[in-house]
XYZ file of N, CA and C in Angstrom:
726
model
N 12.481 6.273 0.288
C 11.032 6.398 0.326
C 10.479 6.462 -1.076
N 9.469 5.722 -1.272
C 8.845 5.747 -2.563
C 7.632 6.650 -2.484
N 7.774 7.868 -2.986
C 6.684 8.827 -2.928
C 5.768 8.573 -4.122
N 4.591 8.027 -3.861
C 3.688 7.640 -4.933
C 2.546 8.632 -5.093
N 2.804 9.867 -4.719
C 1.792 10.906 -4.753
C 1.260 11.136 -6.144
N 2.163 11.122 -7.159
C 1.725 11.424 -8.526
C 1.615 10.167 -9.391
N 1.606 9.006 -8.721
C 1.517 7.775 -9.492
C 0.064 7.492 -9.840
N -0.233 7.398 -11.115
C -1.605 7.153 -11.561
C -1.838 5.673 -11.759
N -2.995 5.240 -11.292
C -3.384 3.850 -11.458
C -4.514 3.763 -12.481
N -4.497 2.696 -13.252
C -5.572 2.497 -14.220
C -6.881 2.238 -13.499
N -7.976 2.734 -14.077
C -9.286 2.512 -13.484
C -9.680 1.052 -13.649
N -10.368 0.548 -12.635
C -10.815 -0.835 -12.699
C -12.022 -0.954 -13.624
N -12.070 -2.079 -14.360
C -13.244 -2.360 -15.174
C -14.391 -2.786 -14.270
N -15.616 -2.432 -14.655
C -16.791 -2.886 -13.911
C -16.881 -4.396 -13.959
N -17.240 -4.989 -12.827
C -17.377 -6.440 -12.773
C -18.756 -6.856 -13.310
N -18.747 -7.906 -14.111
C -19.992 -8.400 -14.685
C -20.380 -9.684 -13.968
N -21.574 -9.696 -13.351
C -22.033 -10.859 -12.598
C -23.168 -11.539 -13.361
N -23.021 -12.821 -13.585
C -24.060 -13.600 -14.241
C -24.730 -14.468 -13.194
N -25.974 -14.244 -12.975
C -26.693 -14.906 -11.899
C -26.653 -16.416 -12.044
N -26.300 -17.108 -10.970
C -26.312 -18.562 -10.856
C -25.379 -19.277 -11.820
N -24.506 -18.568 -12.532
C -23.631 -19.259 -13.482
C -22.174 -18.879 -13.318
N -21.829 -18.137 -12.287
C -20.459 -17.646 -12.163
C -19.767 -18.202 -10.933
N -18.558 -18.785 -11.133
C -17.697 -19.181 -10.037
C -16.452 -18.320 -10.074
N -15.947 -17.951 -8.912
C -14.719 -17.163 -8.842
C -13.615 -18.015 -8.241
N -12.443 -17.953 -8.848
C -11.255 -18.597 -8.303
C -10.135 -17.592 -8.315
N -9.875 -16.987 -7.123
C -8.887 -15.900 -7.071
C -9.393 -14.737 -7.895
N -8.575 -14.313 -8.849
C -8.952 -13.182 -9.681
C -9.620 -13.621 -10.968
N -9.775 -14.949 -11.168
C -10.352 -15.452 -12.395
C -11.812 -15.854 -12.181
N -12.570 -15.881 -13.260
C -13.960 -16.278 -13.223
C -14.174 -17.471 -14.155
N -14.952 -18.428 -13.689
C -15.269 -19.583 -14.496
C -16.779 -19.670 -14.617
N -17.268 -19.793 -15.809
C -18.697 -19.850 -16.045
C -19.095 -21.293 -16.367
N -20.052 -21.827 -15.600
C -20.451 -23.215 -15.731
C -21.960 -23.283 -15.850
N -22.454 -24.162 -16.717
C -23.907 -24.260 -16.851
C -24.499 -24.953 -15.633
N -25.784 -24.769 -15.318
C -26.394 -25.276 -14.081
C -26.309 -26.777 -13.913
N -26.412 -27.549 -14.983
C -26.380 -29.008 -14.858
C -25.021 -29.478 -14.354
N -23.956 -28.957 -14.967
C -22.606 -29.331 -14.534
C -22.364 -28.875 -13.109
N -22.885 -27.713 -12.777
C -22.721 -27.206 -11.413
C -23.355 -28.144 -10.394
N -24.532 -28.666 -10.697
C -25.229 -29.538 -9.765
C -24.440 -30.819 -9.531
N -23.965 -31.425 -10.616
C -23.173 -32.646 -10.499
C -21.884 -32.387 -9.723
N -21.220 -31.280 -10.048
C -19.962 -30.949 -9.379
C -20.163 -30.697 -7.896
N -21.273 -30.024 -7.570
C -21.533 -29.705 -6.168
C -21.690 -30.958 -5.335
N -22.478 -31.956 -5.821
C -22.660 -33.198 -5.085
C -21.359 -33.984 -4.987
N -20.580 -33.965 -6.058
C -19.293 -34.671 -6.035
C -18.360 -34.091 -4.982
N -18.266 -32.756 -4.981
C -17.411 -32.080 -4.000
C -17.896 -32.332 -2.583
N -19.232 -32.313 -2.391
C -19.789 -32.539 -1.058
C -19.419 -33.924 -0.528
N -19.590 -34.954 -1.360
C -19.282 -36.305 -0.919
C -17.795 -36.469 -0.660
N -16.972 -35.880 -1.524
C -15.529 -35.963 -1.326
C -15.122 -35.287 -0.025
N -15.738 -34.142 0.279
C -15.417 -33.419 1.509
C -15.761 -34.242 2.736
N -16.904 -34.939 2.685
C -17.298 -35.785 3.818
C -16.281 -36.888 4.045
N -15.861 -37.531 2.963
C -14.887 -38.622 3.082
C -13.558 -38.116 3.632
N -13.084 -36.980 3.105
C -11.808 -36.428 3.564
C -11.872 -36.025 5.030
N -13.021 -35.469 5.440
C -13.152 -35.072 6.843
C -13.065 -36.283 7.757
N -13.733 -37.376 7.361
C -13.735 -38.578 8.197
C -12.345 -39.189 8.273
N -11.656 -39.221 7.113
C -10.363 -39.901 7.053
C -9.220 -39.089 7.637
N -9.115 -37.797 7.259
C -7.925 -37.039 7.649
C -8.221 -35.674 8.263
N -9.472 -35.252 8.263
C -9.775 -33.896 8.714
C -9.505 -33.661 10.174
N -9.914 -34.614 11.014
C -9.826 -34.404 12.447
C -8.402 -34.246 12.966
N -7.434 -35.042 12.500
C -6.060 -34.895 13.036
C -5.445 -33.531 12.779
N -5.917 -32.806 11.723
C -5.311 -31.536 11.386
C -6.094 -30.352 11.933
N -7.166 -30.602 12.669
C -7.987 -29.504 13.175
C -7.179 -28.624 14.096
N -7.317 -27.305 13.918
C -6.684 -26.338 14.798
C -5.284 -25.976 14.442
N -4.661 -26.641 13.434
C -3.296 -26.301 13.062
C -3.273 -25.058 12.199
N -2.224 -24.229 12.370
C -2.075 -23.006 11.604
C -1.328 -23.271 10.317
N -1.479 -22.380 9.364
C -0.758 -22.494 8.106
C 0.734 -22.368 8.325
N 1.519 -23.048 7.518
C 2.965 -23.053 7.711
C 3.608 -21.763 7.264
N 2.903 -20.937 6.471
C 3.543 -19.739 5.949
C 3.719 -18.667 6.997
N 2.853 -18.629 8.003
C 2.954 -17.592 9.020
C 2.321 -16.282 8.605
N 1.915 -16.145 7.340
C 1.234 -14.947 6.864
C -0.253 -15.227 6.899
N -0.963 -14.564 7.806
C -2.372 -14.847 8.010
C -3.236 -13.777 7.400
N -4.521 -14.123 7.202
C -5.445 -13.129 6.679
C -6.181 -13.653 5.479
N -6.818 -12.790 4.775
C -7.602 -13.137 3.608
C -6.700 -13.679 2.507
N -7.163 -14.697 1.798
C -6.317 -15.310 0.794
C -6.242 -14.472 -0.464
N -5.059 -14.552 -1.097
C -4.860 -13.896 -2.379
C -5.300 -14.842 -3.490
N -4.939 -14.515 -4.726
C -5.400 -15.280 -5.866
C -4.925 -16.721 -5.850
N -3.760 -17.011 -5.262
C -3.268 -18.371 -5.165
C -3.429 -18.843 -3.734
N -2.622 -19.828 -3.335
C -2.691 -20.302 -1.957
C -1.942 -19.394 -1.002
N -1.251 -18.416 -1.519
C -0.480 -17.497 -0.687
C -1.421 -16.610 0.119
N -1.080 -16.355 1.373
C -1.899 -15.521 2.233
C -1.157 -14.238 2.550
N -1.887 -13.270 3.119
C -1.254 -12.005 3.460
C -1.691 -11.548 4.839
N -0.911 -10.680 5.439
C -1.231 -10.083 6.730
C -1.931 -8.758 6.481
N -3.148 -8.621 6.967
C -3.882 -7.370 6.793
C -3.166 -6.257 7.543
N -3.130 -5.041 6.958
C -2.424 -3.958 7.637
C -3.212 -3.429 8.828
N -2.500 -2.747 9.714
C -3.089 -2.140 10.898
C -2.998 -0.620 10.753
N -4.076 0.057 11.086
C -4.124 1.506 10.912
C -3.838 2.217 12.236
N -2.801 3.046 12.239
C -2.439 3.862 13.405
C -2.324 3.029 14.686
N -1.792 1.825 14.542
C -1.702 0.904 15.671
C -0.490 1.201 16.556
N 0.546 1.831 15.980
C 1.794 2.051 16.713
C 2.100 3.549 16.773
N 1.869 4.190 17.930
C 2.109 5.635 18.058
C 3.536 6.027 17.701
N 4.511 5.151 18.005
C 5.897 5.475 17.715
C 6.150 5.521 16.209
N 5.417 4.712 15.458
C 5.539 4.731 14.000
C 4.954 6.025 13.454
N 3.756 6.394 13.930
C 3.139 7.645 13.496
C 4.021 8.839 13.815
N 4.602 8.830 15.024
C 5.455 9.943 15.434
C 6.668 10.057 14.523
N 7.278 8.924 14.189
C 8.440 8.950 13.309
C 8.068 9.526 11.948
N 6.980 9.028 11.368
C 6.573 9.475 10.033
C 6.235 10.964 10.037
N 5.512 11.426 11.045
C 5.151 12.837 11.125
C 6.393 13.721 11.217
N 7.354 13.319 12.057
C 8.591 14.090 12.189
C 9.412 14.066 10.899
N 9.412 12.934 10.253
C 10.134 12.807 8.982
C 9.541 13.741 7.938
N 8.229 13.744 7.826
C 7.581 14.584 6.814
C 7.766 16.072 7.119
N 7.779 16.432 8.391
C 8.041 17.831 8.761
C 9.449 18.238 8.355
N 10.413 17.375 8.646
C 11.802 17.675 8.279
C 11.964 17.721 6.762
N 11.240 16.861 6.066
C 11.316 16.839 4.612
C 10.736 18.127 4.030
N 9.627 18.575 4.590
C 8.983 19.798 4.107
C 9.856 21.022 4.350
N 10.468 21.085 5.518
C 11.299 22.244 5.851
C 12.698 22.159 5.247
N 13.038 20.988 4.735
C 14.365 20.815 4.162
C 15.452 20.734 5.210
N 15.106 20.235 6.405
C 16.081 20.130 7.494
C 16.949 18.894 7.272
N 18.039 19.061 6.571
C 18.889 17.929 6.217
C 19.604 17.341 7.426
N 19.845 18.151 8.458
C 20.488 17.635 9.662
C 19.601 16.602 10.355
N 18.308 16.909 10.445
C 17.372 15.969 11.062
C 17.158 14.756 10.163
N 16.952 14.996 8.892
C 16.698 13.903 7.960
C 17.842 12.897 7.935
N 19.060 13.396 8.041
C 20.224 12.502 7.973
C 20.286 11.539 9.147
N 19.594 11.869 10.253
C 19.574 10.978 11.419
C 18.410 9.991 11.362
N 17.573 10.101 10.345
C 16.356 9.301 10.291
C 16.383 8.255 9.174
N 17.458 8.215 8.413
C 17.540 7.286 7.282
C 18.852 6.519 7.313
N 18.885 5.418 6.577
C 20.108 4.609 6.477
C 21.159 5.332 5.657
N 20.739 5.933 4.551
C 21.672 6.624 3.658
C 21.239 8.079 3.476
N 21.901 9.043 4.148
C 21.502 10.447 4.056
C 21.957 11.157 2.787
N 22.669 10.472 1.908
C 23.238 11.148 0.744
C 22.163 11.726 -0.180
N 20.947 11.172 -0.145
C 19.895 11.667 -1.020
C 19.460 13.089 -0.667
N 19.843 13.550 0.506
C 19.469 14.900 0.929
C 20.590 15.911 0.686
N 21.651 15.489 0.067
C 22.781 16.388 -0.164
C 22.577 17.298 -1.374
N 21.588 16.987 -2.204
C 21.299 17.805 -3.384
C 20.387 18.959 -2.966
N 20.970 20.102 -2.665
C 20.215 21.243 -2.170
C 19.196 21.742 -3.193
N 19.570 21.706 -4.451
C 18.639 22.171 -5.495
C 17.386 21.306 -5.540
N 17.568 20.021 -5.432
C 16.429 19.106 -5.437
C 15.542 19.331 -4.217
N 16.179 19.523 -3.066
C 15.414 19.773 -1.852
C 14.630 21.076 -1.951
N 15.226 22.093 -2.556
C 14.550 23.368 -2.721
C 13.332 23.234 -3.632
N 13.462 22.473 -4.696
C 12.332 22.257 -5.604
C 11.191 21.547 -4.884
N 11.555 20.638 -4.016
C 10.521 19.927 -3.259
C 9.787 20.878 -2.321
N 10.538 21.751 -1.682
C 9.908 22.725 -0.781
C 8.975 23.656 -1.537
N 9.289 23.924 -2.791
C 8.436 24.791 -3.594
C 7.151 24.094 -4.026
N 7.185 22.777 -4.096
C 6.020 22.021 -4.535
C 5.066 21.695 -3.397
N 5.599 21.446 -2.213
C 4.776 21.036 -1.071
C 5.064 21.935 0.117
N 3.999 22.528 0.663
C 4.145 23.428 1.806
C 4.039 22.692 3.138
N 3.169 21.669 3.174
C 2.931 21.024 4.457
C 2.204 19.698 4.252
N 2.387 18.794 5.205
C 1.623 17.549 5.265
C 0.848 17.523 6.576
N -0.346 16.949 6.559
C -1.159 16.894 7.780
C -2.064 15.661 7.754
N -2.675 15.384 8.918
C -3.624 14.262 9.049
C -3.005 12.948 8.565
N -1.891 12.592 9.196
C -1.145 11.398 8.780
C -1.808 10.133 9.316
N -2.101 9.192 8.420
C -2.577 7.860 8.784
C -1.509 6.863 8.363
N -1.096 6.002 9.303
C -0.067 5.010 9.006
C -0.667 3.606 8.986
N -0.551 2.950 7.853
C -1.012 1.577 7.682
C 0.232 0.684 7.688
N 0.337 -0.178 8.685
C 1.571 -0.944 8.878
C 1.360 -2.436 8.641
N 2.420 -3.036 8.118
C 2.515 -4.490 8.000
C 3.883 -4.906 8.534
N 4.013 -6.123 9.031
C 5.319 -6.553 9.544
C 6.358 -6.629 8.439
N 7.604 -6.275 8.790
C 8.708 -6.410 7.856
C 9.249 -7.833 7.864
N 10.397 -8.011 7.261
C 10.981 -9.346 7.151
C 11.522 -9.865 8.480
N 11.980 -8.947 9.338
C 12.553 -9.361 10.616
C 11.801 -8.689 11.753
N 11.976 -9.214 12.945
C 11.271 -8.707 14.116
C 11.614 -7.238 14.363
N 10.587 -6.440 14.637
C 10.787 -5.029 14.934
C 10.838 -4.135 13.717
N 10.683 -4.720 12.519
C 10.676 -3.912 11.294
C 9.249 -3.815 10.764
N 8.983 -2.739 10.014
C 7.632 -2.503 9.495
C 7.681 -1.988 8.065
N 6.714 -2.426 7.284
C 6.405 -1.768 6.021
C 5.260 -0.815 6.316
N 5.442 0.448 5.991
C 4.461 1.472 6.351
C 3.967 2.181 5.094
N 2.652 2.302 4.993
C 2.027 3.113 3.955
C 1.387 4.297 4.658
N 1.964 5.471 4.467
C 1.504 6.678 5.156
C 0.680 7.530 4.192
N -0.582 7.737 4.547
C -1.493 8.550 3.739
C -1.730 9.867 4.464
N -1.646 10.976 3.744
C -1.767 12.283 4.392
C -2.273 13.340 3.421
N -2.858 14.386 3.982
C -3.233 15.538 3.176
C -1.989 16.336 2.819
N -1.997 16.921 1.626
C -0.822 17.609 1.107
C -1.185 19.031 0.710
N -0.551 19.994 1.353
C -0.807 21.406 1.038
C 0.138 21.854 -0.077
N -0.455 22.288 -1.187
C 0.301 22.672 -2.372
C 0.102 24.162 -2.623
N 1.133 24.885 -3.002
C 0.986 26.322 -3.258
C -0.068 26.608 -4.330
N -0.916 27.582 -4.052
C -1.918 28.065 -5.008
C -2.956 27.017 -5.372
N -3.109 25.996 -4.545
C -4.145 24.983 -4.759
C -5.107 25.033 -3.580
N -6.392 25.115 -3.876
C -7.386 25.329 -2.826
C -7.606 24.085 -1.962
N -7.670 22.909 -2.575
C -7.899 21.685 -1.805
C -6.563 21.049 -1.440
N -6.630 20.090 -0.520
C -5.424 19.370 -0.112
C -5.586 17.894 -0.486
N -5.046 17.493 -1.623
C -5.179 16.095 -2.048
C -4.410 15.164 -1.118
N -4.642 13.881 -1.289
C -3.927 12.880 -0.508
C -2.629 12.493 -1.202
N -1.638 12.184 -0.421
C -0.418 11.575 -0.960
C -0.119 10.329 -0.150
N 0.557 9.377 -0.790
C 0.872 8.109 -0.146
C 2.372 7.873 -0.242
N 2.989 7.603 0.908
C 4.432 7.413 0.983
C 4.724 6.061 1.627
N 5.651 5.323 1.065
C 6.000 4.012 1.584
C 7.327 4.079 2.338
N 7.364 3.442 3.504
C 8.572 3.380 4.330
C 8.888 1.916 4.655
N 10.174 1.653 4.854
C 10.585 0.388 5.457
C 11.377 0.753 6.713
N 10.736 0.608 7.868
C 11.337 1.039 9.130
C 12.076 -0.108 9.803
N 13.281 0.206 10.282
C 14.089 -0.752 11.023
C 14.482 -0.121 12.352
N 14.737 -0.916 13.392
C 15.108 -0.346 14.692
C 16.479 0.327 14.625
N 16.637 1.417 15.369
C 17.958 2.021 15.508
C 18.532 1.692 16.884
N 19.717 2.132 17.144
C 20.409 1.766 18.386
C 19.838 2.446 19.614
N 18.964 3.442 19.413
C 18.412 4.193 20.543
C 16.975 3.781 20.866
N 16.494 2.733 20.257
C 15.136 2.279 20.522
C 14.103 2.897 19.609
N 14.524 3.694 18.656
C 13.605 4.294 17.701
C 13.686 3.596 16.359
N 13.517 4.379 15.289
C 13.512 3.804 13.953
C 14.444 4.548 13.016
N 14.831 3.837 11.976
C 15.443 4.419 10.791
C 14.606 3.998 9.596
N 14.477 4.906 8.632
C 13.851 4.525 7.372
C 14.935 3.964 6.458
N 14.764 2.719 6.037
C 15.736 2.115 5.131
C 15.446 2.618 3.719
N 16.000 3.765 3.408
C 15.733 4.402 2.113
C 16.551 3.805 0.974
N 17.326 2.763 1.279
C 18.037 2.043 0.223
C 17.592 0.576 0.203
N 16.357 0.351 0.647
C 15.833 -1.018 0.682
C 15.809 -1.645 -0.700
N 15.682 -0.816 -1.733
C 15.607 -1.343 -3.097
C 16.924 -1.994 -3.540
N 18.007 -1.730 -2.806
C 19.295 -2.347 -3.152
C 19.463 -3.722 -2.508
N 18.551 -4.064 -1.613
C 18.566 -5.377 -0.975
C 17.547 -6.256 -1.695
N 18.004 -7.276 -2.380
C 17.133 -8.098 -3.221
C 16.001 -8.716 -2.411
N 16.313 -9.201 -1.219
C 15.304 -9.879 -0.404
C 14.238 -8.906 0.077
N 14.671 -7.748 0.581
C 13.707 -6.760 1.060
C 12.872 -6.210 -0.092
N 13.518 -5.930 -1.203
C 12.795 -5.401 -2.361
C 11.729 -6.387 -2.843
N 12.066 -7.660 -2.889
C 11.096 -8.675 -3.312
C 9.934 -8.743 -2.333
N 10.245 -8.641 -1.046
C 9.190 -8.683 -0.032
C 8.260 -7.473 -0.146
N 8.828 -6.297 -0.334
C 8.007 -5.096 -0.442
C 7.149 -5.128 -1.701
N 7.688 -5.664 -2.776
C 6.885 -5.810 -3.995
C 5.728 -6.774 -3.763
N 5.990 -7.813 -2.977
C 4.936 -8.770 -2.639
C 3.840 -8.095 -1.819
N 4.252 -7.316 -0.806
C 3.281 -6.619 0.034
C 2.487 -5.607 -0.786
N 3.139 -4.971 -1.745
C 2.451 -4.013 -2.615
C 1.273 -4.644 -3.347
N 1.332 -5.944 -3.560
C 0.266 -6.631 -4.287
C -0.831 -7.166 -3.375
N -0.673 -7.004 -2.057
C -1.732 -7.431 -1.149
C -3.021 -6.671 -1.455
N -4.166 -7.335 -1.406
C -5.429 -6.680 -1.771
C -5.735 -5.405 -1.001
N -5.412 -5.376 0.306
C -5.730 -4.166 1.070
C -4.830 -3.002 0.658
N -3.582 -3.300 0.261
C -2.686 -2.242 -0.201
C -3.138 -1.720 -1.565
N -3.510 -2.646 -2.452
C -4.023 -2.232 -3.759
C -5.251 -1.337 -3.590
N -6.134 -1.736 -2.676
C -7.341 -0.943 -2.425
C -6.996 0.430 -1.879
N -5.951 0.505 -1.047
C -5.535 1.786 -0.478
C -5.033 2.726 -1.575
N -4.197 2.208 -2.467
C -3.732 3.020 -3.595
C -4.908 3.513 -4.430
N -5.845 2.615 -4.697
C -6.992 2.987 -5.522
C -7.850 4.048 -4.839
N -7.980 3.925 -3.495
C -8.777 4.897 -2.764
C -8.138 6.282 -2.807
N -6.821 6.339 -2.645
C -6.119 7.621 -2.721
C -6.248 8.216 -4.116
N -6.063 7.361 -5.113
C -6.146 7.830 -6.498
C -7.548 8.339 -6.816
N -8.563 7.605 -6.372
C -9.948 8.014 -6.633
C -10.254 9.343 -5.959
N -9.790 9.509 -4.720
C -10.000 10.763 -4.002
C -9.419 11.939 -4.776
N -8.202 11.763 -5.286
C -7.540 12.861 -5.984
C -8.161 13.129 -7.355
N -8.617 12.077 -8.022
C -9.296 12.277 -9.296
C -10.583 13.067 -9.106
N -11.346 12.706 -8.078
C -12.595 13.421 -7.810
C -12.329 14.864 -7.396
N -11.273 15.079 -6.611
C -10.926 16.438 -6.199
C -10.522 17.283 -7.402
N -9.774 16.681 -8.319
C -9.320 17.416 -9.498
C -10.475 17.768 -10.424
N -11.520 16.942 -10.412
C -12.677 17.208 -11.259
C -13.441 18.454 -10.815
N -13.416 18.734 -9.511
C -14.199 19.857 -8.990
C -13.334 21.057 -8.632
N -12.003 20.888 -8.628
C -11.112 21.987 -8.258
C -10.150 22.275 -9.404
N -10.338 23.415 -10.031
C -9.548 23.764 -11.209
C -8.069 23.943 -10.879
N -7.769 24.488 -9.699
C -6.369 24.730 -9.343
C -5.601 23.424 -9.178
N -6.249 22.398 -8.607
C -5.599 21.098 -8.469
C -5.423 20.440 -9.839
N -6.424 20.558 -10.673
C -6.333 19.982 -12.016
C -5.181 20.616 -12.798
N -5.038 21.924 -12.668
C -3.949 22.624 -13.351
C -2.596 22.191 -12.796
N -2.531 21.938 -11.488
C -1.283 21.481 -10.870
C -0.888 20.120 -11.416
N -1.837 19.189 -11.500
C -1.553 17.863 -12.037
C -1.085 17.955 -13.486
N -1.680 18.845 -14.237
C -1.282 19.001 -15.637
C 0.144 19.516 -15.749
N 0.523 20.450 -14.846
C 1.894 20.959 -14.855
C 2.891 19.865 -14.495
N 2.543 19.078 -13.469
C 3.430 17.990 -13.064
C 3.552 16.946 -14.169
N 2.421 16.614 -14.789
C 2.440 15.645 -15.860
C 3.293 16.098 -17.029
N 3.203 17.393 -17.378
C 4.000 17.922 -18.474
C 5.486 17.894 -18.139
N 5.813 18.160 -16.872
C 7.221 18.163 -16.452
C 7.827 16.763 -16.472
N 6.976 15.736 -16.282
C 7.469 14.364 -16.242
C 7.560 13.735 -17.617
N 6.929 14.336 -18.611
C 6.975 13.797 -19.985
C 8.365 13.974 -20.599
C-alpha cells in the first residue's frame, strides 16, 4: 500500500486566459492572432466536411481500440473515470484492512495481503499505532485493474491523530486482486511487477486522480492553517523525514 497521507504536492499556478486568442491542446496552450485563426477555422471546417463525406459514415458508432474510455488526456490516450463507492465489497475490504492496520492485528492483516512480511516488524507497527488512532468515513474511488476482477483503489478517509483537534484526510492506494474465497487480497508487492507498476503509474496520472490528490492536499493545507495542533503535527513529521 502506498500511504500518501504526508505526500505534499506543489501548488498549481493560476491559469492565464487571453480572450479570443488562446487555443488549448492537451496541457499546452497555443496563442494565435485573430486573422490566422479565421483562416484556420475555415480550412478546418472545409476539410472536416470532405472527410465526413468520404470516410466519416463507415466509421460511425465504432469504439476506440484502446478500450479505455472517458475524457481524453493530453495525448490521444484515454482514461477510465473512477467510480466512487460503487462496490460495497471493496469498501468493506478497505475498512476492515484499515481497522486491522490501526489495531496492529497482524493475524488479520496477513490474510489480506499477498506478502504479509511487512507486518512482521513489531516496532514499526507500534510506531504506526502511536501516530494514528483511527480511520473513518472511508470513500473508495475505483478503477479497473489490468485483469478482470482486479481494481486500483484510491481510499480517502478521515484520520484521527493523537492530540490533534481536527481529522485531516489521508489517501491510500490499493491494488486488489481476487482471492480463492471470492473476496480480495491487496497486492502489496505490486511494485515488483513491472507491468502492474507501469499501469498504476499511468492511472496515477489520470486527471481525476490528480484532482483527487490535489483536493486532499488542499483540504489538509487549509485545516493546518486554522488548527495549530495539526500544523505542529505536520512540522514534527516533516522534521522526522528530513
